[in-house]
Amino acid sequence: MKNNETKERWIQHYSSSHKILLVGEGDFSFSACLAKAFGSAANMVATCLHTEGHYRWLRETDSILIRMHQDLIAAYFKTAKEMVQEEGEIHVTVRDDYPYNRWKVEKLAECAGLQLKDKVEFRQENYPGYHNKRGGNINCNKKFPLKACYTYKFTVKVSALENSDGSEVYESARSDFTSIITTVEDLQI
């Protein structure tokens, strides 16, 4: 191994050789966990934006709030699809029990031209130092149960990548991110 080459390091499905954009990172403990495992954060960009929580009178089971979450996820998929490399993945980690399964993450991804590659259980203990937090401003510093929590891994559908002549539709809009990840903090659970 040459001096300028570094050994690839992994933590679960994330590698130090991936170019990773983390969206809605909460308290940045997930990205800190990855950086510690990789020995560097040079391959990552982490973002967090909590401008407003949802209205206090809304509950997670309310159809209005469910629709708001669906709109957020749909917009995320639309943007992420244009940013991820052709062979890259878009990950969303979210609970898959009631009422969160009413968000219909897989259906929203399909409507955005994505296909499910894998669905794996998210286990907090696999990410040392990660602290889950509620999103928004309602109890935002408190944890929530991570039961029935999964990471959905999506790829761009091949048909969405090609015109009839075989040229790529989104080539110029793509960035160089291998993985784009959103965590449950971004979804204001």
PDB file of C-alpha atoms in Angstrom:
ATOM      1  CA  MET A   1       0.000   0.000   0.000  1.00  0.00           C
ATOM      2  CA  LYS A   2       1.419   3.352  -0.996  1.00  0.00           C
ATOM      3  CA  ASN A   3       1.724   6.147   1.545  1.00  0.00           C
ATOM      4  CA  ASN A   4      -0.909   8.283  -0.208  1.00  0.00           C
ATOM      5  CA  GLU A   5      -3.464   5.438  -0.214  1.00  0.00           C
ATOM      6  CA  THR A   6      -5.595   4.894   2.836  1.00  0.00           C
ATOM      7  CA  LYS A   7      -7.337   1.718   3.833  1.00  0.00           C
ATOM      8  CA  GLU A   8     -11.064   1.664   3.155  1.00  0.00           C
ATOM      9  CA  ARG A   9     -13.060   1.524   6.395  1.00  0.00           C
ATOM     10  CA  TRP A  10     -16.649   0.399   6.867  1.00  0.00           C
ATOM     11  CA  ILE A  11     -19.417   0.837   9.401  1.00  0.00           C
ATOM     12  CA  GLN A  12     -22.497  -1.152   8.425  1.00  0.00           C
ATOM     13  CA  HIS A  13     -23.372  -0.165   4.817  1.00  0.00           C
ATOM     14  CA  TYR A  14     -21.218   2.984   4.750  1.00  0.00           C
ATOM     15  CA  SER A  15     -17.637   3.172   3.532  1.00  0.00           C
ATOM     16  CA  SER A  16     -14.878   5.745   3.823  1.00  0.00           C
ATOM     17  CA  SER A  17     -14.645   5.574   0.017  1.00  0.00           C
ATOM     18  CA  HIS A  18     -18.279   6.682  -0.433  1.00  0.00           C
ATOM     19  CA  LYS A  19     -19.045  10.350  -0.946  1.00  0.00           C
ATOM     20  CA  ILE A  20     -21.873  10.907   1.518  1.00  0.00           C
ATOM     21  CA  LEU A  21     -24.374  13.734   1.946  1.00  0.00           C
ATOM     22  CA  LEU A  22     -26.284  13.517   5.231  1.00  0.00           C
ATOM     23  CA  VAL A  23     -29.538  15.472   5.279  1.00  0.00           C
ATOM     24  CA  GLY A  24     -31.405  16.429   8.454  1.00  0.00           C
ATOM     25  CA  GLU A  25     -28.642  15.286  10.751  1.00  0.00           C
ATOM     26  CA  GLY A  26     -30.170  16.526  14.013  1.00  0.00           C
ATOM     27  CA  ASP A  27     -27.330  16.845  16.521  1.00  0.00           C
ATOM     28  CA  PHE A  28     -24.692  15.518  14.061  1.00  0.00           C
ATOM     29  CA  SER A  29     -24.025  12.459  16.222  1.00  0.00           C
ATOM     30  CA  PHE A  30     -24.651  10.091  13.280  1.00  0.00           C
ATOM     31  CA  SER A  31     -22.126  11.862  11.049  1.00  0.00           C
ATOM     32  CA  ALA A  32     -19.694  12.018  13.994  1.00  0.00           C
ATOM     33  CA  CYS A  33     -20.080   8.257  14.406  1.00  0.00           C
ATOM     34  CA  LEU A  34     -19.293   7.695  10.720  1.00  0.00           C
ATOM     35  CA  ALA A  35     -16.325  10.083  10.845  1.00  0.00           C
ATOM     36  CA  LYS A  36     -14.896   8.283  13.866  1.00  0.00           C
ATOM     37  CA  ALA A  37     -15.289   4.901  12.139  1.00  0.00           C
ATOM     38  CA  PHE A  38     -13.681   6.231   8.934  1.00  0.00           C
ATOM     39  CA  GLY A  39     -10.922   8.148  10.725  1.00  0.00           C
ATOM     40  CA  SER A  40     -12.000  11.276   8.845  1.00  0.00           C
ATOM     41  CA  ALA A  41     -15.033  13.228   7.696  1.00  0.00           C
ATOM     42  CA  ALA A  42     -13.440  14.271   4.396  1.00  0.00           C
ATOM     43  CA  ASN A  43     -15.930  12.184   2.393  1.00  0.00           C
ATOM     44  CA  MET A  44     -19.043  13.641   4.048  1.00  0.00           C
ATOM     45  CA  VAL A  45     -21.205  16.728   4.042  1.00  0.00           C
ATOM     46  CA  ALA A  46     -23.748  16.865   6.876  1.00  0.00           C
ATOM     47  CA  THR A  47     -26.684  19.260   7.056  1.00  0.00           C
ATOM     48  CA  CYS A  48     -29.317  20.143   9.603  1.00  0.00           C
ATOM     49  CA  LEU A  49     -32.169  22.602   9.290  1.00  0.00           C
ATOM     50  CA  HIS A  50     -34.903  22.834  11.874  1.00  0.00           C
ATOM     51  CA  THR A  51     -36.756  26.030  11.130  1.00  0.00           C
ATOM     52  CA  GLU A  52     -40.103  25.004  12.514  1.00  0.00           C
ATOM     53  CA  GLY A  53     -41.694  22.061  14.203  1.00  0.00           C
ATOM     54  CA  HIS A  54     -45.178  20.947  13.410  1.00  0.00           C
ATOM     55  CA  TYR A  55     -48.159  22.534  15.054  1.00  0.00           C
ATOM     56  CA  ARG A  56     -48.652  21.499  18.665  1.00  0.00           C
ATOM     57  CA  TRP A  57     -52.284  20.580  18.041  1.00  0.00           C
ATOM     58  CA  LEU A  58     -51.295  18.027  15.399  1.00  0.00           C
ATOM     59  CA  ARG A  59     -50.563  14.443  16.394  1.00  0.00           C
ATOM     60  CA  GLU A  60     -48.547  11.900  14.417  1.00  0.00           C
ATOM     61  CA  THR A  61     -51.791  10.093  13.560  1.00  0.00           C
ATOM     62  CA  ASP A  62     -53.474  13.197  12.069  1.00  0.00           C
ATOM     63  CA  SER A  63     -53.957  13.002   8.316  1.00  0.00           C
ATOM     64  CA  ILE A  64     -52.746  16.613   7.927  1.00  0.00           C
ATOM     65  CA  LEU A  65     -49.404  15.835   9.564  1.00  0.00           C
ATOM     66  CA  ILE A  66     -49.049  12.568   7.680  1.00  0.00           C
ATOM     67  CA  ARG A  67     -49.553  14.499   4.421  1.00  0.00           C
ATOM     68  CA  MET A  68     -46.944  17.063   5.503  1.00  0.00           C
ATOM     69  CA  HIS A  69     -44.438  14.255   6.095  1.00  0.00           C
ATOM     70  CA  GLN A  70     -45.286  12.733   2.709  1.00  0.00           C
ATOM     71  CA  ASP A  71     -44.742  16.082   0.988  1.00  0.00           C
ATOM     72  CA  LEU A  72     -41.368  16.471   2.726  1.00  0.00           C
ATOM     73  CA  ILE A  73     -40.238  12.977   1.749  1.00  0.00           C
ATOM     74  CA  ALA A  74     -41.474  13.381  -1.848  1.00  0.00           C
ATOM     75  CA  ALA A  75     -39.518  16.640  -2.207  1.00  0.00           C
ATOM     76  CA  TYR A  76     -36.449  14.994  -0.678  1.00  0.00           C
ATOM     77  CA  PHE A  77     -36.613  12.100  -3.158  1.00  0.00           C
ATOM     78  CA  LYS A  78     -37.025  14.446  -6.115  1.00  0.00           C
ATOM     79  CA  THR A  79     -33.968  16.480  -5.128  1.00  0.00           C
ATOM     80  CA  ALA A  80     -31.846  13.521  -4.020  1.00  0.00           C
ATOM     81  CA  LYS A  81     -32.462  11.701  -7.308  1.00  0.00           C
ATOM     82  CA  GLU A  82     -30.870  14.586  -9.190  1.00  0.00           C
ATOM     83  CA  MET A  83     -27.831  14.631  -6.899  1.00  0.00           C
ATOM     84  CA  VAL A  84     -26.858  10.980  -6.527  1.00  0.00           C
ATOM     85  CA  GLN A  85     -24.381   9.234  -8.828  1.00  0.00           C
ATOM     86  CA  GLU A  86     -25.772   6.765 -11.332  1.00  0.00           C
ATOM     87  CA  GLU A  87     -24.664   3.800  -9.202  1.00  0.00           C
ATOM     88  CA  GLY A  88     -25.333   5.621  -5.923  1.00  0.00           C
ATOM     89  CA  GLU A  89     -27.990   5.051  -3.311  1.00  0.00           C
ATOM     90  CA  ILE A  90     -30.498   7.200  -1.468  1.00  0.00           C
ATOM     91  CA  HIS A  91     -31.079   6.039   2.098  1.00  0.00           C
ATOM     92  CA  VAL A  92     -33.985   6.961   4.331  1.00  0.00           C
ATOM     93  CA  THR A  93     -34.140   5.699   7.891  1.00  0.00           C
ATOM     94  CA  VAL A  94     -37.617   5.771   9.357  1.00  0.00           C
ATOM     95  CA  ARG A  95     -39.912   3.739  11.556  1.00  0.00           C
ATOM     96  CA  ASP A  96     -42.157   1.228   9.816  1.00  0.00           C
ATOM     97  CA  ASP A  97     -44.925   0.901  12.373  1.00  0.00           C
ATOM     98  CA  TYR A  98     -48.167   2.862  12.813  1.00  0.00           C
ATOM     99  CA  PRO A  99     -48.548   5.757  12.091  1.00  0.00           C
ATOM    100  CA  TYR A 100     -45.199   6.142  10.287  1.00  0.00           C
ATOM    101  CA  ASN A 101     -45.972   3.358   7.827  1.00  0.00           C
ATOM    102  CA  ARG A 102     -48.808   5.596   6.573  1.00  0.00           C
ATOM    103  CA  TRP A 103     -46.128   7.865   5.119  1.00  0.00           C
ATOM    104  CA  LYS A 104     -45.740   5.198   2.397  1.00  0.00           C
ATOM    105  CA  VAL A 105     -42.020   5.787   1.877  1.00  0.00           C
ATOM    106  CA  GLU A 106     -41.677   3.049  -0.751  1.00  0.00           C
ATOM    107  CA  LYS A 107     -44.598   4.393  -2.803  1.00  0.00           C
ATOM    108  CA  LEU A 108     -43.246   7.957  -2.645  1.00  0.00           C
ATOM    109  CA  ALA A 109     -39.861   6.710  -3.847  1.00  0.00           C
ATOM    110  CA  GLU A 110     -41.468   4.810  -6.718  1.00  0.00           C
ATOM    111  CA  CYS A 111     -43.388   7.931  -7.777  1.00  0.00           C
ATOM    112  CA  ALA A 112     -40.071   9.832  -7.809  1.00  0.00           C
ATOM    113  CA  GLY A 113     -38.491   7.321 -10.185  1.00  0.00           C
ATOM    114  CA  LEU A 114     -36.617   5.339  -7.542  1.00  0.00           C
ATOM    115  CA  GLN A 115     -36.622   1.629  -6.841  1.00  0.00           C
ATOM    116  CA  LEU A 116     -36.086  -0.179  -3.561  1.00  0.00           C
ATOM    117  CA  LYS A 117     -32.743  -1.961  -3.489  1.00  0.00           C
ATOM    118  CA  ASP A 118     -32.816  -3.103   0.129  1.00  0.00           C
ATOM    119  CA  LYS A 119     -34.564  -2.591   3.436  1.00  0.00           C
ATOM    120  CA  VAL A 120     -32.453  -3.305   6.513  1.00  0.00           C
ATOM    121  CA  GLU A 121     -33.190  -3.011  10.193  1.00  0.00           C
ATOM    122  CA  PHE A 122     -31.659   0.073  11.796  1.00  0.00           C
ATOM    123  CA  ARG A 123     -30.028  -0.796  15.099  1.00  0.00           C
ATOM    124  CA  GLN A 124     -28.733   2.142  17.102  1.00  0.00           C
ATOM    125  CA  GLU A 125     -26.089   0.004  18.814  1.00  0.00           C
ATOM    126  CA  ASN A 126     -24.397  -0.454  15.416  1.00  0.00           C
ATOM    127  CA  TYR A 127     -23.584   3.269  15.422  1.00  0.00           C
ATOM    128  CA  PRO A 128     -21.613   4.064  18.606  1.00  0.00           C
ATOM    129  CA  GLY A 129     -22.179   7.617  19.780  1.00  0.00           C
ATOM    130  CA  TYR A 130     -25.348   8.160  17.745  1.00  0.00           C
ATOM    131  CA  HIS A 131     -28.170   9.799  19.709  1.00  0.00           C
ATOM    132  CA  ASN A 132     -31.576   9.954  18.100  1.00  0.00           C
ATOM    133  CA  LYS A 133     -33.560  13.140  18.665  1.00  0.00           C
ATOM    134  CA  ARG A 134     -37.020  14.314  17.787  1.00  0.00           C
ATOM    135  CA  GLY A 135     -37.208  16.809  14.941  1.00  0.00           C
ATOM    136  CA  GLY A 136     -38.766  20.240  15.046  1.00  0.00           C
ATOM    137  CA  ASN A 137     -39.151  22.276  18.185  1.00  0.00           C
ATOM    138  CA  ILE A 138     -41.529  20.036  20.150  1.00  0.00           C
ATOM    139  CA  ASN A 139     -39.444  18.044  22.619  1.00  0.00           C
ATOM    140  CA  CYS A 140     -36.612  18.292  20.083  1.00  0.00           C
ATOM    141  CA  ASN A 141     -33.948  17.327  22.578  1.00  0.00           C
ATOM    142  CA  LYS A 142     -35.761  14.159  23.626  1.00  0.00           C
ATOM    143  CA  LYS A 143     -35.250  10.679  22.249  1.00  0.00           C
ATOM    144  CA  PHE A 144     -37.994   8.566  20.723  1.00  0.00           C
ATOM    145  CA  PRO A 145     -38.289   4.780  20.507  1.00  0.00           C
ATOM    146  CA  LEU A 146     -36.432   3.289  17.559  1.00  0.00           C
ATOM    147  CA  LYS A 147     -38.616   0.211  17.379  1.00  0.00           C
ATOM    148  CA  ALA A 148     -39.459  -1.106  13.911  1.00  0.00           C
ATOM    149  CA  CYS A 149     -36.881   1.268  12.429  1.00  0.00           C
ATOM    150  CA  TYR A 150     -35.451   0.516   8.993  1.00  0.00           C
ATOM    151  CA  THR A 151     -33.050   1.997   6.491  1.00  0.00           C
ATOM    152  CA  TYR A 152     -34.572   1.942   3.024  1.00  0.00           C
ATOM    153  CA  LYS A 153     -31.959   1.938   0.255  1.00  0.00           C
ATOM    154  CA  PHE A 154     -33.166   3.260  -3.085  1.00  0.00           C
ATOM    155  CA  THR A 155     -31.524   3.542  -6.487  1.00  0.00           C
ATOM    156  CA  VAL A 156     -32.600   5.526  -9.524  1.00  0.00           C
ATOM    157  CA  LYS A 157     -34.712   3.409 -11.876  1.00  0.00           C
ATOM    158  CA  VAL A 158     -32.842   2.620 -15.066  1.00  0.00           C
ATOM    159  CA  SER A 159     -35.755   3.870 -17.165  1.00  0.00           C
ATOM    160  CA  ALA A 160     -35.489   7.231 -15.408  1.00  0.00           C
ATOM    161  CA  LEU A 161     -31.838   7.483 -16.445  1.00  0.00           C
ATOM    162  CA  GLU A 162     -32.175   7.066 -20.188  1.00  0.00           C
ATOM    163  CA  ASN A 163     -33.904   8.835 -23.057  1.00  0.00           C
ATOM    164  CA  SER A 164     -35.185   6.803 -25.992  1.00  0.00           C
ATOM    165  CA  ASP A 165     -31.824   7.342 -27.724  1.00  0.00           C
ATOM    166  CA  GLY A 166     -29.995   5.952 -24.676  1.00  0.00           C
ATOM    167  CA  SER A 167     -28.607   9.292 -23.487  1.00  0.00           C
ATOM    168  CA  GLU A 168     -28.813  10.085 -19.809  1.00  0.00           C
ATOM    169  CA  VAL A 169     -31.562  12.455 -18.752  1.00  0.00           C
ATOM    170  CA  TYR A 170     -30.116  13.751 -15.505  1.00  0.00           C
ATOM    171  CA  GLU A 171     -26.392  13.524 -16.194  1.00  0.00           C
ATOM    172  CA  SER A 172     -25.680  17.255 -15.963  1.00  0.00           C
ATOM    173  CA  ALA A 173     -27.716  17.664 -12.786  1.00  0.00           C
ATOM    174  CA  ARG A 174     -25.937  14.875 -10.909  1.00  0.00           C
ATOM    175  CA  SER A 175     -23.328  15.597  -8.288  1.00  0.00           C
ATOM    176  CA  ASP A 176     -20.717  13.175  -7.113  1.00  0.00           C
ATOM    177  CA  PHE A 177     -22.415  11.789  -4.012  1.00  0.00           C
ATOM    178  CA  THR A 178     -22.409   8.011  -3.673  1.00  0.00           C
ATOM    179  CA  SER A 179     -24.958   7.979  -0.868  1.00  0.00           C
ATOM    180  CA  ILE A 180     -27.493  10.517   0.257  1.00  0.00           C
ATOM    181  CA  ILE A 181     -28.857   9.752   3.671  1.00  0.00           C
ATOM    182  CA  THR A 182     -31.674  11.201   5.683  1.00  0.00           C
ATOM    183  CA  THR A 183     -32.225  10.255   9.261  1.00  0.00           C
ATOM    184  CA  VAL A 184     -35.321  10.124  11.365  1.00  0.00           C
ATOM    185  CA  GLU A 185     -34.468  13.493  12.957  1.00  0.00           C
ATOM    186  CA  ASP A 186     -35.247  15.244   9.679  1.00  0.00           C
ATOM    187  CA  LEU A 187     -38.741  13.823   9.655  1.00  0.00           C
ATOM    188  CA  GLN A 188     -39.858  15.398  12.935  1.00  0.00           C
ATOM    189  CA  ILE A 189     -40.984  12.236  14.704  1.00  0.00           C
TER     190      ILE A 189
END
